[in-house]
Amino acid sequence: MAEPSPARRPVPLIESELYFLIARYLSAGPCRRAAQVLVQELEQYQLLPKRLDWEGNEHNRSYEELVLSNKHVAPDHLLQICQRIGPMLDKEIPPSISRVTSLLGAGRQSLLRTAKGTLI
């Protein structure tokens, strides 16, 4: 495994988890080669969530170690999250057109809309 570039910024946990979920999603679909390449790069650049030991020290983990330690995370976990976000947001901030759900929506149909109508 190659060392990461010294100029790399630390990756926030949520980004590391998102990378893992994307790789997990791709691994079970028609883009398995893309998943393999992504996993190689995630490991190469140490972008996966790290493990903390009892002293609080971080340790890198492989993709397979993450899969084994997160058995509750199915390959479609990211898809499930995406499917739940829209209805939850719609209850708080109704869209301009109900029953039209898209991750790519704009304006009042955007998943990034706020109560003031502006994007985050």
Short mmCIF file of C-alpha atoms in Angstrom, two decimals:
data_model
loop_
_atom_site.label_atom_id
_atom_site.label_comp_id
_atom_site.label_asym_id
_atom_site.label_seq_id
_atom_site.Cartn_x
_atom_site.Cartn_y
_atom_site.Cartn_z
CA MET A 1 0.00 0.00 0.00
CA ALA A 2 1.42 3.37 -1.01
CA GLU A 3 1.77 6.23 1.44
CA PRO A 4 -0.64 9.15 1.06
CA SER A 5 0.57 12.39 -0.41
CA PRO A 6 1.98 14.65 2.33
CA ALA A 7 -0.17 17.56 1.07
CA ARG A 8 -3.43 15.65 1.73
CA ARG A 9 -5.81 17.22 4.20
CA PRO A 10 -7.34 15.02 6.90
CA VAL A 11 -10.67 13.60 5.76
CA PRO A 12 -13.63 14.22 8.10
CA LEU A 13 -15.30 11.06 9.40
CA ILE A 14 -18.51 11.71 7.48
CA GLU A 15 -16.54 11.87 4.20
CA SER A 16 -14.72 8.63 5.04
CA GLU A 17 -18.01 6.95 5.81
CA LEU A 18 -19.53 8.26 2.58
CA TYR A 19 -16.62 6.86 0.56
CA PHE A 20 -17.13 3.51 2.29
CA LEU A 21 -20.88 3.53 1.59
CA ILE A 22 -20.31 4.37 -2.08
CA ALA A 23 -17.83 1.51 -2.44
CA ARG A 24 -20.22 -0.81 -0.62
CA TYR A 25 -23.08 0.20 -2.93
CA LEU A 26 -21.02 -0.21 -6.10
CA SER A 27 -19.73 -3.62 -4.97
CA ALA A 28 -23.18 -5.21 -5.23
CA GLY A 29 -24.28 -3.70 -8.53
CA PRO A 30 -23.22 -3.76 -12.17
CA CYS A 31 -20.20 -1.48 -11.54
CA ARG A 32 -18.07 -3.96 -9.61
CA ARG A 33 -14.87 -3.00 -11.42
CA ALA A 34 -15.48 0.62 -10.45
CA ALA A 35 -15.92 -0.58 -6.87
CA GLN A 36 -12.61 -2.45 -7.01
CA VAL A 37 -10.77 0.61 -8.31
CA LEU A 38 -12.45 2.82 -5.71
CA VAL A 39 -11.51 0.45 -2.89
CA GLN A 40 -7.89 0.37 -4.10
CA GLU A 41 -7.73 4.16 -4.09
CA LEU A 42 -9.49 4.46 -0.73
CA GLU A 43 -6.92 2.13 0.79
CA GLN A 44 -3.99 3.70 -1.08
CA TYR A 45 -4.86 7.22 0.10
CA GLN A 46 -6.05 6.04 3.53
CA LEU A 47 -9.49 7.58 3.08
CA LEU A 48 -11.50 4.93 4.93
CA PRO A 49 -12.69 5.48 8.51
CA LYS A 50 -9.94 4.71 10.98
CA ARG A 51 -10.14 2.47 14.03
CA LEU A 52 -9.45 3.89 17.48
CA ASP A 53 -7.67 1.75 20.04
CA TRP A 54 -8.25 1.91 23.80
CA GLU A 55 -5.62 4.68 24.10
CA GLY A 56 -7.31 6.82 21.44
CA ASN A 57 -4.72 6.13 18.73
CA GLU A 58 -5.96 5.90 15.14
CA HIS A 59 -5.20 2.89 12.95
CA ASN A 60 -5.90 2.45 9.25
CA ARG A 61 -8.32 -0.26 8.21
CA SER A 62 -8.83 -2.07 4.95
CA TYR A 63 -12.16 -2.06 3.15
CA GLU A 64 -12.68 -5.72 4.05
CA GLU A 65 -12.03 -5.00 7.73
CA LEU A 66 -14.67 -2.27 7.59
CA VAL A 67 -17.18 -4.60 5.93
CA LEU A 68 -16.58 -7.24 8.60
CA SER A 69 -16.83 -4.77 11.49
CA ASN A 70 -20.00 -3.20 10.05
CA LYS A 71 -22.10 -6.25 9.18
CA HIS A 72 -25.24 -4.21 9.83
CA VAL A 73 -24.38 -2.05 6.79
CA ALA A 74 -25.91 -3.74 3.76
CA PRO A 75 -24.67 -2.98 0.24
CA ASP A 76 -27.81 -0.87 -0.31
CA HIS A 77 -27.39 1.13 2.92
CA LEU A 78 -26.59 4.36 1.03
CA LEU A 79 -29.65 3.84 -1.17
CA GLN A 80 -31.82 3.36 1.92
CA ILE A 81 -30.49 6.61 3.39
CA CYS A 82 -31.23 8.46 0.15
CA GLN A 83 -34.76 7.04 0.04
CA ARG A 84 -35.49 8.24 3.58
CA ILE A 85 -34.08 11.76 3.32
CA GLY A 86 -36.73 13.12 0.95
CA PRO A 87 -39.82 12.11 2.95
CA MET A 88 -38.23 13.34 6.19
CA LEU A 89 -37.41 16.73 4.68
CA ASP A 90 -40.84 16.97 3.02
CA LYS A 91 -42.48 16.80 6.48
CA GLU A 92 -40.38 19.73 7.74
CA ILE A 93 -40.17 21.84 4.57
CA PRO A 94 -42.76 20.89 1.97
CA PRO A 95 -41.61 20.91 -1.66
CA SER A 96 -43.41 23.02 -4.25
CA ILE A 97 -44.64 19.87 -6.02
CA SER A 98 -45.57 16.97 -3.74
CA ARG A 99 -44.78 13.36 -4.67
CA VAL A 100 -41.96 14.44 -6.98
CA THR A 101 -38.78 13.12 -5.42
CA SER A 102 -35.34 13.46 -6.91
CA LEU A 103 -31.84 13.62 -5.49
CA LEU A 104 -31.13 16.10 -8.30
CA GLY A 105 -33.98 18.54 -7.58
CA ALA A 106 -33.45 22.30 -7.69
CA GLY A 107 -34.98 25.21 -5.74
CA ARG A 108 -37.98 24.12 -3.65
CA GLN A 109 -37.49 20.54 -4.91
CA SER A 110 -33.86 20.41 -3.75
CA LEU A 111 -32.91 18.19 -0.84
CA LEU A 112 -30.71 21.11 0.25
CA ARG A 113 -33.63 23.54 0.57
CA THR A 114 -34.20 25.45 3.78
CA ALA A 115 -37.32 26.93 5.37
CA LYS A 116 -36.28 30.33 3.95
CA GLY A 117 -36.15 28.82 0.46
CA THR A 118 -32.41 29.23 0.07
CA LEU A 119 -29.91 26.45 -0.36
CA ILE A 120 -27.52 25.51 2.39
#
